[in-house]
Amino acid sequence: MITSTVMGSGSWGTAFAMILADAGGKVAVWGINPEVTEAINAGHGNPVYHPGIPLPATVRATTDAAEGLTDASIVVLAVPAQVLRANLQRWGSQIPGEAVVVSLMKGIELGSTLRMSEVIAECTGVAPERIAVVSGPNLAREIVQRQPAATVIACSDPTNAEFVQRATITAYFRPYTSADVAGAEIGGSVKNVIALASGMAAGLGFGENSQAALITRGLAEMTRLGVALGADERTFSGLAGVGDLIATCSSPLSRNRTFGENLGKGMTLDEVEAVTSQTSEGVKSCQPILDLANRLGVDMPITAEVVQVVHHGLTPRQAVANLMSRSAKAE
Amino acid sequence: MITSTVMGSGSWGTAFAMILADAGGKVAVWGINPEVTEAINAGHGNPVYHPGIPLPATVRATTDAAEGLTDASIVVLAVPAQVLRANLQRWGSQIPGEAVVVSLMKGIELGSTLRMSEVIAECTGVAPERIAVVSGPNLAREIVQRQPAATVIACSDPTNAEFVQRATITAYFRPYTSADVAGAEIGGSVKNVIALASGMAAGLGFGENSQAALITRGLAEMTRLGVALGADERTFSGLAGVGDLIATCSSPLSRNRTFGENLGKGMTLDEVEAVTSQTSEGVKSCQPILDLANRLGVDMPITAEVVQVVHHGLTPRQAVANLMSRSAKAE
C-alpha cells in the first residue's frame, strides 16, 4: 500500500486525497483549518469545499505538518501558488528524503516568475527528477462525484511518473504519463488567465463563436510561452493543454471563468473578490505570466489585456474589443 | 462592388449572404424553396432558419440556378454535403468561368470518400486554385446576430484567398487566410462527428472533465486524419481545427451536439431524426470519414464508436464506456 500525504485541504487537494485512497493508498491530509481536519477525521469529508461528500476511511487529516509528512512516499503539494514558498520554508525540510513530490499547483510565482516545480526544487533541494506535476481537465467538484476524468502526470524521470500513475489510477480517474514538466505547468497556469478573459466575454454577452476564437488564440499564446521555455509543443494539443483549457473556460464550476464573468457583467474587482470564496489563481498569476513572457520576448495579447483589467482599471468591454479588433491577416 | 451568389438557402448559406452584403457586396441567394426566396425578396429574411432577422437590401433570392449564377465573381456552395454532386450535375456548368468557388460545406462524400473541394473539382472542372474553403467557429445563429466571429479562408492560391477575405470582412466577421484546404475541410467534417460523441456524453450526464477529455482525443484523431491527407498539423491548433471543434461541442445551438445529446438521453436515431429539422452532418459523414481513415490506416476510435451507434445499434452508454476505458498509457 502506498502512503501519501496531501499538503493542503482545499478543493483540489481534498479531491486528490480521495483519488489516492480510491486507488488503494493510505492518505494523510494536512490543513491549517482544524474544523476541516476534524470533519475529515469524523468521516464527514471536507465541509468547506465538498459538503456532503464523505472521504474514504483510509483518509485521515492533521494540522501538524511534520506529523502528516511522516512515512509518506508521495508528498502532494496543494497550497495556493503564491504562498508555496512560505509554506515550504515552514515544513519543506520535513519532506521524507525518498518521497516523490507531486505538485497540483497552477501558477507562476510573483517576482521570481518561477514555475511551481522550480520553487519546490529551490526551496527544498529535492532533485527535479523526483518532482512530478499533475495537470489536466480536472474540475474538483466533478472528481469528488467520481465522474470519469483523465489527466497528465509529468516528471522528467518516467519511473517516478509511473509510480504516481499507479498510485492514482482508479475506475474514474485515468492518468497519462509525460516527461514535459514545463509544458504541463505552463498549460495549467496560463489556462486560468484565458478563462478570466473567456468569462469576461461571456459576461459581456458574447456567444460561442467569439469564445471559441478567444480560446483558440489563448491556446496559441500559451503554446508560444511554453515552447520558449523548452516545453514540447504537443503537450498543448493534449489533456494538460487544450483539454484543461476547454474544461476551465467552459464550466460554470470554474472559479476563474466565473470570476471573469462577474467582471464582464460590470462588477468591480473588489466586488467580485467579496462574493468569491475561492482563490482566482488567474488574477494572481496574470502579472507574473506577463513578466515571464516579456522577459522571453513572447507575445501574449490576451494575458496583457487581462493584466490591464485586473491591475490598471481597463474595462472588460474595452479589453475584449481590443482583442476582437486585431487586424485580419494570415492565421 | 463584388457580385456573389450563394447556392443554398440553408442556415449557414443565408448567414454567409448577410456577411457578403454587409461587407459591401451584391448578393444573390439560390434556393429550391419558393417560400424562402419570396420572403427574402420581400425583405423578411429567411423565415425557416432565421425568422425575424431581415437581410440587407443588397441580397436578392431566386429559385433559378442559371439566373442566380449570372455575373457572379464569387460562387458560394452551401448545399448539404451528400447532395453536392447531384446539384453540380444540374447547374455546375453554369458557374462563370472566372469565378472563385467557395465551399461552406462540411462532410466527406459517401462512397467516394472525397472532400467537398475534390467533388467540386471533379464535377465542374474548376481548377483547385480557384476553390476556397471557409471553416471556423461560425454558428450561423450567432453570425446573423452580428456577434463577433473569426474564420479561416483556405485556398491554394493566396490571391484568391485574399479576394474572398476582402469580400467577407466586416466589423463582426474576421476572416484569416490559409493555404491548407485539406486541413480546413477535415477539421470542418470531423468536428461534427466528435460533437455527436460529446453530445452523447452530455446526454448521459457526464460532466466537463469527461467532455474536455473527449474533445481533446477528438482533436487528436482529427489531426491524425488530416496529416495523413497532407494537411498542415498547425491548422488543427487554429480556428478551423480546435476553434470550430470547441464551438460545435460546447454550444446548445449546434445541431450535431444536440443530436448526440438526444441519443445520449435514450432516444432512438429515428426519434431524434423526427424531432430535428436540420441535417446532422455528423450522422451522414461518420461512415465515409471512418472509411477514409481505414483506407489510410489512421486510428479514429471516437469516430468508430459513433459509427457503431449510428449504424449498428450500439448504445451511447456502451460507446462512451468503451472510449473511457481505454487503457492508461503515456499520452
XYZ file of C-alpha atoms in Angstrom:
662
model
C 0.000 0.000 0.000
C 1.371 3.428 -0.998
C 1.389 6.043 1.775
C 0.746 9.600 0.587
C 0.374 12.970 2.214
C -1.573 15.827 0.672
C -0.325 19.198 1.912
C -3.349 21.447 1.626
C -7.029 20.784 2.300
C -8.510 22.940 -0.440
C -10.839 21.848 -3.204
C -8.360 20.014 -5.449
C -6.152 18.742 -2.605
C -9.150 17.088 -0.971
C -10.342 15.575 -4.255
C -6.848 14.262 -4.926
C -6.787 12.623 -1.476
C -9.983 10.813 -2.484
C -8.334 9.583 -5.681
C -5.243 8.314 -3.825
C -7.451 6.479 -1.328
C -9.760 5.052 -4.020
C -6.632 3.811 -5.821
C -5.813 1.771 -2.714
C -3.482 4.097 -0.823
C -3.256 5.312 2.757
C -3.598 9.095 2.794
C -2.961 11.913 5.250
C -4.300 15.393 4.504
C -2.616 18.343 6.166
C -4.557 21.581 6.533
C -4.462 24.685 8.674
C -8.197 24.736 9.400
C -8.973 22.479 12.407
C -12.692 22.438 11.553
C -11.828 20.816 8.228
C -9.347 18.304 9.621
C -11.736 17.341 12.419
C -14.616 16.893 9.983
C -12.469 14.663 7.755
C -11.380 12.585 10.750
C -15.012 12.296 11.892
C -15.911 10.809 8.493
C -17.755 13.840 7.155
C -15.357 14.839 4.368
C -14.407 18.449 3.697
C -17.328 20.662 4.739
C -15.863 23.836 3.199
C -15.180 22.629 -0.346
C -17.151 19.412 -0.793
C -20.010 19.447 1.703
C -21.956 16.208 1.916
C -19.267 14.107 0.254
C -17.543 11.719 2.674
C -13.963 10.648 2.019
C -12.793 7.009 2.158
C -11.937 5.734 5.650
C -8.281 5.453 4.627
C -8.024 9.268 4.537
C -7.042 10.949 7.816
C -6.326 14.619 8.428
C -3.967 16.615 10.636
C -2.962 20.209 11.327
C 0.570 19.088 12.229
C 2.704 19.231 9.061
C 5.657 17.257 10.423
C 3.392 14.516 11.717
C 1.456 14.397 8.454
C 4.628 14.029 6.390
C 5.982 11.058 8.358
C 6.463 7.949 6.211
C 4.991 9.484 3.030
C 6.353 8.031 -0.185
C 4.318 10.556 -2.180
C 4.007 14.147 -0.957
C 1.342 16.095 -2.830
C 1.628 19.882 -2.648
C -1.720 21.639 -2.922
C -1.405 25.073 -1.371
C -2.130 28.335 -3.205
C 0.683 29.048 -5.667
C 1.716 32.402 -4.214
C 2.196 31.003 -0.673
C 4.056 27.834 -1.676
C 7.456 29.321 -0.813
C 6.328 30.481 2.624
C 4.836 27.056 3.309
C 7.956 25.201 2.212
C 10.069 27.453 4.431
C 8.000 26.192 7.365
C 7.773 22.459 6.666
C 9.666 21.695 3.419
C 12.589 20.197 5.329
C 10.235 17.560 6.792
C 9.541 16.001 3.370
C 10.973 12.447 3.539
C 14.211 12.111 1.558
C 12.951 9.386 -0.788
C 9.466 10.755 -1.425
C 8.222 11.755 -4.857
C 6.865 15.296 -4.627
C 3.724 15.959 -6.692
C 2.590 19.484 -7.500
C -1.109 20.157 -8.049
C -0.496 23.888 -8.075
C -1.226 26.148 -11.026
C 0.591 29.443 -11.222
C 3.803 31.374 -11.648
C 5.451 32.910 -8.589
C 5.181 36.677 -8.426
C 8.565 38.393 -8.550
C 10.707 35.340 -9.324
C 8.497 34.252 -12.295
C 9.368 30.664 -11.327
C 7.117 27.708 -12.043
C 5.909 25.731 -9.030
C 8.283 22.797 -9.655
C 11.159 25.280 -9.735
C 10.088 26.829 -6.427
C 9.926 23.321 -4.912
C 13.426 22.441 -6.154
C 14.855 25.760 -4.994
C 13.284 25.688 -1.508
C 13.665 22.015 -0.627
C 16.652 20.774 -2.610
C 14.515 17.891 -3.908
C 16.028 16.782 -7.232
C 13.921 17.747 -10.295
C 13.580 14.072 -11.296
C 11.650 13.459 -8.060
C 9.198 16.299 -8.744
C 6.039 15.466 -10.712
C 3.257 17.737 -11.899
C -0.419 16.803 -12.322
C -2.362 18.818 -14.889
C -5.473 18.159 -16.959
C -9.222 18.799 -17.209
C -9.922 18.026 -13.560
C -12.677 20.164 -12.080
C -12.565 19.027 -8.451
C -16.299 19.074 -7.916
C -16.778 16.513 -10.688
C -13.871 14.389 -9.446
C -15.419 14.005 -5.969
C -18.585 12.771 -7.696
C -16.303 10.138 -9.238
C -17.181 11.253 -12.764
C -14.764 9.990 -15.454
C -11.704 12.206 -15.930
C -8.238 11.922 -17.420
C -5.061 13.785 -16.521
C -1.352 14.103 -17.248
C 1.378 13.216 -14.740
C 4.585 14.848 -15.902
C 8.002 14.011 -14.489
C 11.448 14.026 -16.086
C 12.020 10.530 -14.641
C 9.492 8.124 -16.239
C 9.806 5.687 -13.317
C 8.558 8.328 -10.920
C 5.763 9.370 -13.288
C 4.655 5.732 -13.463
C 4.831 5.411 -9.667
C 2.420 8.344 -9.278
C 0.275 6.904 -12.092
C -0.047 3.588 -10.196
C -0.912 5.488 -7.009
C -3.737 7.422 -8.697
C -5.365 5.159 -11.283
C -8.985 4.323 -10.485
C -12.061 3.366 -12.477
C -12.971 7.045 -12.874
C -9.531 8.718 -12.968
C -7.122 7.917 -15.814
C -3.625 9.377 -15.531
C -1.341 9.504 -18.586
C 2.404 9.947 -18.109
C 4.557 12.588 -19.782
C 8.111 13.905 -19.488
C 7.125 17.518 -20.168
C 7.014 19.194 -16.743
C 7.335 22.742 -18.096
C 4.546 22.177 -20.637
C 2.155 20.806 -18.023
C 2.875 23.729 -15.686
C 2.524 26.427 -18.342
C -0.720 24.867 -19.558
C -2.096 24.748 -16.024
C -1.084 28.339 -15.276
C -1.997 30.192 -18.461
C -5.392 28.494 -18.746
C -6.585 30.373 -15.670
C -5.795 33.702 -17.297
C -7.522 32.726 -20.547
C -10.525 31.542 -18.515
C -10.739 35.010 -16.962
C -10.847 36.518 -20.468
C -13.357 33.915 -21.641
C -15.518 34.652 -18.604
C -15.363 38.381 -19.298
C -16.534 37.779 -22.887
C -19.401 35.606 -21.608
C -20.353 38.220 -19.028
C -20.486 40.822 -21.786
C -22.905 38.609 -23.737
C -20.538 37.341 -26.422
C -21.535 33.931 -27.802
C -19.831 30.654 -28.594
C -18.167 31.860 -31.801
C -16.356 34.680 -30.005
C -15.393 32.486 -27.103
C -14.116 29.678 -29.309
C -11.955 32.227 -31.164
C -10.674 33.589 -27.841
C -9.862 30.109 -26.514
C -8.075 29.256 -29.770
C -5.963 32.400 -29.529
C -5.380 31.643 -25.862
C -4.079 28.201 -26.771
C -1.707 29.844 -29.265
C -0.227 32.246 -26.715
C 0.031 29.500 -24.080
C 1.910 27.355 -26.605
C 4.262 30.187 -27.571
C 5.212 30.738 -23.927
C 5.702 27.034 -23.280
C 7.859 26.481 -26.349
C 10.020 29.479 -25.359
C 10.604 27.703 -22.020
C 11.601 24.434 -23.720
C 8.236 22.661 -23.464
C 7.059 20.194 -26.113
C 4.559 21.861 -28.460
C 2.473 18.657 -28.499
C 1.722 18.965 -24.787
C -0.555 21.885 -25.628
C -2.651 19.763 -28.010
C -3.241 17.295 -25.174
C -5.073 16.991 -21.863
C -2.760 19.375 -19.974
C -3.042 21.992 -22.720
C -6.214 22.339 -24.721
C -8.069 19.759 -22.582
C -7.665 21.685 -19.360
C -8.255 24.965 -21.197
C -11.609 23.767 -22.567
C -12.831 22.470 -19.201
C -11.750 25.646 -17.414
C -13.242 28.004 -19.994
C -16.490 26.045 -20.460
C -17.548 25.192 -16.967
C -19.732 27.228 -14.662
C -17.821 25.363 -11.908
C -14.544 27.047 -12.875
C -13.689 29.771 -10.404
C -11.550 31.709 -12.895
C -14.217 31.636 -15.566
C -16.859 32.723 -13.022
C -14.611 35.487 -11.734
C -14.187 36.828 -15.269
C -17.906 36.543 -15.956
C -18.672 38.702 -12.922
C -16.153 41.287 -14.150
C -17.768 41.160 -17.595
C -21.180 41.808 -16.041
C -19.837 45.060 -14.616
C -18.753 44.190 -11.064
C -15.516 45.769 -9.840
C -12.559 43.595 -8.850
C -13.268 44.307 -5.172
C -16.927 43.387 -5.574
C -16.061 40.101 -7.288
C -13.482 39.254 -4.629
C -16.068 39.939 -1.936
C -18.516 37.375 -3.372
C -15.876 34.745 -4.242
C -14.885 32.256 -1.572
C -12.053 30.637 -3.523
C -8.775 31.913 -4.934
C -8.823 33.112 -8.528
C -5.371 31.939 -9.474
C -5.633 33.751 -12.806
C -5.962 37.115 -11.067
C -2.821 36.408 -9.068
C -0.810 34.837 -11.885
C -1.572 37.120 -14.828
C 1.163 39.618 -13.910
C 3.990 37.093 -13.326
C 2.983 35.255 -16.529
C 3.165 38.510 -18.480
C 6.515 39.340 -16.824
C 7.838 35.923 -17.849
C 6.555 36.415 -21.419
C 8.116 39.863 -21.658
C 11.440 38.547 -20.369
C 11.366 35.837 -23.083
C 10.089 38.149 -25.824
C 6.826 36.206 -26.239
C 3.666 37.998 -27.438
C 0.665 37.278 -25.147
C -2.075 39.745 -26.119
C -4.892 38.125 -24.115
C -2.792 37.946 -20.949
C -1.740 41.565 -21.484
C -5.397 42.678 -21.675
C -6.278 40.681 -18.539
C -3.422 42.402 -16.673
C -4.804 45.761 -17.824
C -8.244 44.884 -16.446
C -7.024 43.375 -13.168
C -4.284 45.866 -12.328
C -4.860 49.029 -14.326
C -8.591 49.624 -14.395
C -9.300 48.852 -18.068
C -12.938 47.870 -18.565
C -13.610 44.284 -19.702
C -15.611 45.721 -22.600
C -12.616 47.662 -23.864
C -10.286 44.688 -23.285
C -12.469 42.315 -25.297
C -12.958 44.970 -28.002
C -9.158 45.381 -28.228
C -8.751 41.626 -28.708
C -11.535 41.311 -31.290
C -10.308 44.208 -33.416
C -6.787 42.938 -34.073
C -6.315 43.214 -37.824
C -7.129 40.375 -40.212
C -4.120 38.509 -41.584
C -2.937 35.015 -42.436
C -3.570 32.722 -39.462
C -18.657 46.076 -55.775
C -18.141 42.298 -55.699
C -21.053 40.226 -57.030
C -21.574 36.909 -55.274
C -24.050 34.076 -55.493
C -24.805 31.742 -52.619
C -26.078 28.375 -53.847
C -28.222 27.124 -50.980
C -30.620 28.958 -48.674
C -29.980 26.967 -45.507
C -28.821 28.294 -42.166
C -25.147 28.943 -42.955
C -25.722 29.890 -46.609
C -28.179 32.588 -45.563
C -25.855 33.882 -42.836
C -22.979 33.986 -45.319
C -25.109 36.007 -47.735
C -25.585 38.524 -44.923
C -21.824 38.711 -44.391
C -21.154 39.257 -48.127
C -23.750 42.022 -48.233
C -22.535 43.663 -45.004
C -19.028 43.616 -46.495
C -20.339 45.763 -49.361
C -21.190 43.153 -51.966
C -24.193 42.491 -54.166
C -25.555 39.026 -53.391
C -27.943 36.531 -54.975
C -29.172 33.546 -52.953
C -30.390 30.497 -54.844
C -32.733 28.098 -53.073
C -35.283 25.466 -54.005
C -37.939 26.650 -51.572
C -40.018 29.460 -53.171
C -41.428 30.488 -49.790
C -37.896 31.255 -48.650
C -36.832 33.089 -51.797
C -40.032 35.124 -51.830
C -39.636 36.045 -48.169
C -36.059 37.174 -48.796
C -37.126 39.253 -51.797
C -39.940 40.777 -49.745
C -37.375 41.955 -47.156
C -38.303 39.471 -44.464
C -35.121 37.388 -44.425
C -35.139 33.589 -44.215
C -38.254 32.543 -42.268
C -37.189 28.880 -41.973
C -33.717 29.279 -40.482
C -33.501 32.833 -39.166
C -37.039 34.042 -38.506
C -37.329 37.698 -37.616
C -33.906 38.617 -38.979
C -34.082 40.719 -42.169
C -31.252 40.562 -44.693
C -29.610 43.664 -46.215
C -31.434 45.122 -49.230
C -28.496 44.124 -51.452
C -29.445 40.448 -51.026
C -31.917 39.052 -53.544
C -33.096 35.459 -53.935
C -34.072 33.200 -56.812
C -35.122 29.619 -57.477
C -33.485 29.740 -60.922
C -29.899 28.490 -60.590
C -28.705 29.672 -64.017
C -30.141 33.125 -63.467
C -28.670 33.322 -59.958
C -25.192 32.403 -61.184
C -25.062 35.096 -63.891
C -22.189 37.573 -63.400
C -21.041 36.087 -60.079
C -17.352 36.574 -59.355
C -17.713 34.517 -56.178
C -19.914 31.411 -56.143
C -20.554 30.096 -52.639
C -21.671 26.468 -52.413
C -23.858 25.783 -49.391
C -25.931 22.684 -50.090
C -25.904 19.550 -47.895
C -22.636 17.660 -48.437
C -24.197 14.410 -49.639
C -26.222 16.112 -52.383
C -23.451 18.372 -53.691
C -22.652 16.073 -56.623
C -26.291 15.841 -57.712
C -26.620 19.616 -57.504
C -23.457 20.254 -59.510
C -24.665 17.832 -62.174
C -27.718 20.077 -62.568
C -26.180 23.555 -62.527
C -22.393 23.222 -62.089
C -21.763 24.034 -65.750
C -23.419 27.450 -65.219
C -20.706 28.617 -62.815
C -18.961 31.539 -64.553
C -15.523 30.600 -65.850
C -13.596 33.221 -63.855
C -15.467 32.881 -60.564
C -13.803 31.803 -57.330
C -15.821 28.912 -55.893
C -16.193 28.934 -52.108
C -17.265 25.829 -50.198
C -19.129 26.237 -46.908
C -19.891 22.516 -46.813
C -18.704 20.169 -44.083
C -18.523 16.494 -44.843
C -16.970 13.647 -46.775
C -18.863 12.152 -49.713
C -20.270 8.714 -49.023
C -18.798 6.060 -51.319
C -16.074 8.168 -52.930
C -14.697 9.433 -49.547
C -13.879 12.680 -51.369
C -13.699 16.046 -49.637
C -16.111 18.712 -50.885
C -13.404 20.665 -52.759
C -12.476 17.451 -54.544
C -16.093 16.815 -55.543
C -16.295 20.381 -56.878
C -13.111 19.973 -58.937
C -14.208 16.590 -60.256
C -17.747 17.642 -61.216
C -17.109 21.114 -62.614
C -13.527 21.092 -63.858
C -12.866 24.260 -61.844
C -9.124 24.369 -61.114
C -8.219 23.656 -57.457
C -6.544 27.057 -57.124
C -9.932 28.694 -57.745
C -11.648 26.656 -54.987
C -11.650 28.098 -51.471
C -12.984 26.613 -48.241
C -14.435 28.544 -45.292
C -14.147 26.861 -41.907
C -14.103 28.102 -38.331
C -16.199 28.609 -35.188
C -19.180 30.085 -37.027
C -22.524 29.113 -35.505
C -24.909 30.679 -38.013
C -27.439 31.853 -35.440
C -24.789 33.986 -33.748
C -23.477 35.300 -37.076
C -26.908 36.631 -38.102
C -26.989 38.487 -34.773
C -23.727 40.050 -35.954
C -21.835 38.761 -32.937
C -18.037 38.824 -33.330
C -16.611 35.755 -35.048
C -13.426 34.744 -36.835
C -12.888 32.168 -39.564
C -10.339 30.653 -41.924
C -10.485 31.031 -45.711
C -8.273 28.354 -47.215
C -7.192 28.319 -50.856
C -4.043 27.031 -52.521
C -3.779 30.359 -54.366
C -3.239 33.158 -51.798
C -4.572 35.786 -54.217
C -7.926 34.029 -54.357
C -7.982 33.549 -50.559
C -7.377 37.287 -50.166
C -10.104 38.092 -52.698
C -12.646 36.111 -50.645
C -11.249 37.698 -47.467
C -11.890 41.198 -48.882
C -15.402 40.141 -49.915
C -16.272 38.932 -46.389
C -14.509 41.148 -43.865
C -16.899 43.153 -41.707
C -16.793 44.685 -38.243
C -18.122 41.439 -36.734
C -16.624 38.810 -39.080
C -12.838 38.417 -39.302
C -11.528 36.019 -41.956
C -7.924 34.775 -41.804
C -6.322 33.301 -44.909
C -4.614 29.918 -45.130
C -3.237 27.653 -47.871
C -4.356 24.434 -46.144
C -7.564 23.412 -47.920
C -7.410 19.764 -46.800
C -6.853 20.746 -43.152
C -9.790 23.163 -43.142
C -12.070 20.542 -44.713
C -11.032 17.710 -42.396
C -11.443 19.968 -39.356
C -14.896 21.019 -40.503
C -16.001 17.451 -41.224
C -14.607 15.512 -38.271
C -15.782 18.085 -35.730
C -19.391 17.137 -36.452
C -18.690 13.516 -35.542
C -16.858 14.490 -32.349
C -19.750 16.801 -31.469
C -22.113 13.825 -31.742
C -19.930 11.930 -29.254
C -19.644 14.959 -26.994
C -23.421 15.379 -27.089
C -23.924 11.704 -26.223
C -21.632 12.095 -23.191
C -23.568 15.193 -22.099
C -26.891 13.401 -22.573
C -25.612 10.587 -20.381
C -24.814 13.103 -17.614
C -21.034 13.176 -17.991
C -19.510 16.473 -16.868
C -16.958 18.940 -18.193
C -13.910 16.815 -17.328
C -15.122 13.884 -19.409
C -16.154 16.098 -22.257
C -12.896 18.035 -22.294
C -11.024 14.716 -22.430
C -13.273 13.536 -25.267
C -12.803 16.762 -27.243
C -9.022 16.553 -26.729
C -8.956 12.975 -28.037
C -11.233 14.051 -30.861
C -8.779 16.772 -31.818
C -6.016 14.148 -31.858
C -7.876 11.825 -34.217
C -8.938 14.710 -36.465
C -5.292 15.800 -36.661
C -4.074 12.281 -37.447
C -6.507 12.009 -40.358
C -5.621 15.447 -41.682
C -1.878 14.857 -41.524
C -2.332 11.539 -43.352
C -4.048 13.529 -46.123
C -1.212 16.045 -46.340
C -2.754 18.772 -44.172
C -0.620 21.056 -42.005
C -0.737 19.895 -38.365
C -0.902 23.538 -37.201
C -4.279 24.035 -38.898
C -5.792 21.842 -36.179
C -4.492 24.114 -33.410
C -6.245 27.029 -35.090
C -9.731 28.370 -35.777
C -10.623 25.705 -38.375
C -9.481 22.917 -36.056
C -9.789 23.255 -32.319
C -11.697 26.558 -32.588
C -14.546 25.110 -34.615
C -14.455 21.917 -32.539
C -14.909 23.857 -29.283
C -17.807 25.937 -30.624
C -19.529 22.898 -32.092
C -19.095 20.738 -28.989
C -19.957 23.487 -26.483
C -22.982 25.122 -27.958
C -26.606 24.230 -27.405
C -27.084 25.810 -30.875
C -25.010 23.085 -32.537
C -27.261 20.618 -34.314
C -24.727 17.782 -34.141
C -24.127 18.275 -30.437
C -27.900 18.417 -29.812
C -28.461 15.326 -31.934
C -25.904 13.412 -29.852
C -27.379 14.704 -26.620
C -30.791 13.341 -27.589
C -29.205 9.965 -28.381
C -27.428 10.051 -25.011
C -30.727 10.705 -23.259
C -32.068 7.466 -24.697
C -33.924 8.476 -27.850
C -33.543 6.215 -30.870
C -31.985 7.501 -34.079
C -35.420 7.599 -35.709
C -36.892 9.520 -32.788
C -34.095 12.080 -32.885
C -34.445 12.492 -36.646
C -38.161 13.046 -36.203
C -37.645 15.980 -33.821
C -34.712 17.544 -35.703
C -35.465 19.964 -38.513
C -31.869 20.348 -39.719
C -29.354 17.935 -41.179
C -26.983 16.294 -38.726
C -23.954 16.220 -40.982
C -22.087 14.083 -38.442
C -24.629 11.271 -38.764
C -24.173 11.297 -42.522
C -20.409 11.743 -42.552
C -19.260 9.380 -39.814
C -19.183 6.342 -42.115
C -17.283 7.953 -45.026
C -14.826 9.522 -42.540
C -14.198 6.105 -40.984
C -13.848 4.567 -44.465
C -11.285 7.227 -45.353
C -9.397 6.624 -42.091
C -9.372 2.870 -42.621
C -8.102 3.304 -46.148
C -5.242 5.468 -44.846
C -4.557 3.268 -41.809
C -5.473 6.043 -39.330
C -6.859 5.112 -35.890
C -10.090 7.041 -35.118
C -11.631 5.402 -32.052
C -14.266 8.075 -31.355
C -15.464 8.079 -34.966
C -15.569 4.269 -34.893
C -17.804 4.292 -31.791
C -20.112 6.910 -33.353
C -20.471 4.696 -36.454
C -21.368 1.790 -34.173
C -24.097 3.862 -32.506
C -25.469 5.387 -35.706
C -25.337 2.338 -37.971
C -25.077 -0.757 -35.795
C -27.296 -0.187 -32.780
C -24.628 0.192 -30.093
C -25.995 2.151 -27.126
C -24.410 5.559 -26.459
C -23.734 4.386 -22.880
C -21.662 1.462 -24.128
C -19.903 3.624 -26.728
C -18.860 6.231 -24.156
C -17.848 3.480 -21.712
C -15.687 1.913 -24.435
C -13.946 5.238 -25.018
C -13.420 5.986 -21.322
C -11.979 2.574 -20.513
C -9.107 2.593 -22.996
C -6.018 1.634 -21.014
C -3.794 4.217 -19.332
C -0.507 4.869 -21.082
C 1.883 7.665 -21.958
C -0.063 10.473 -23.665
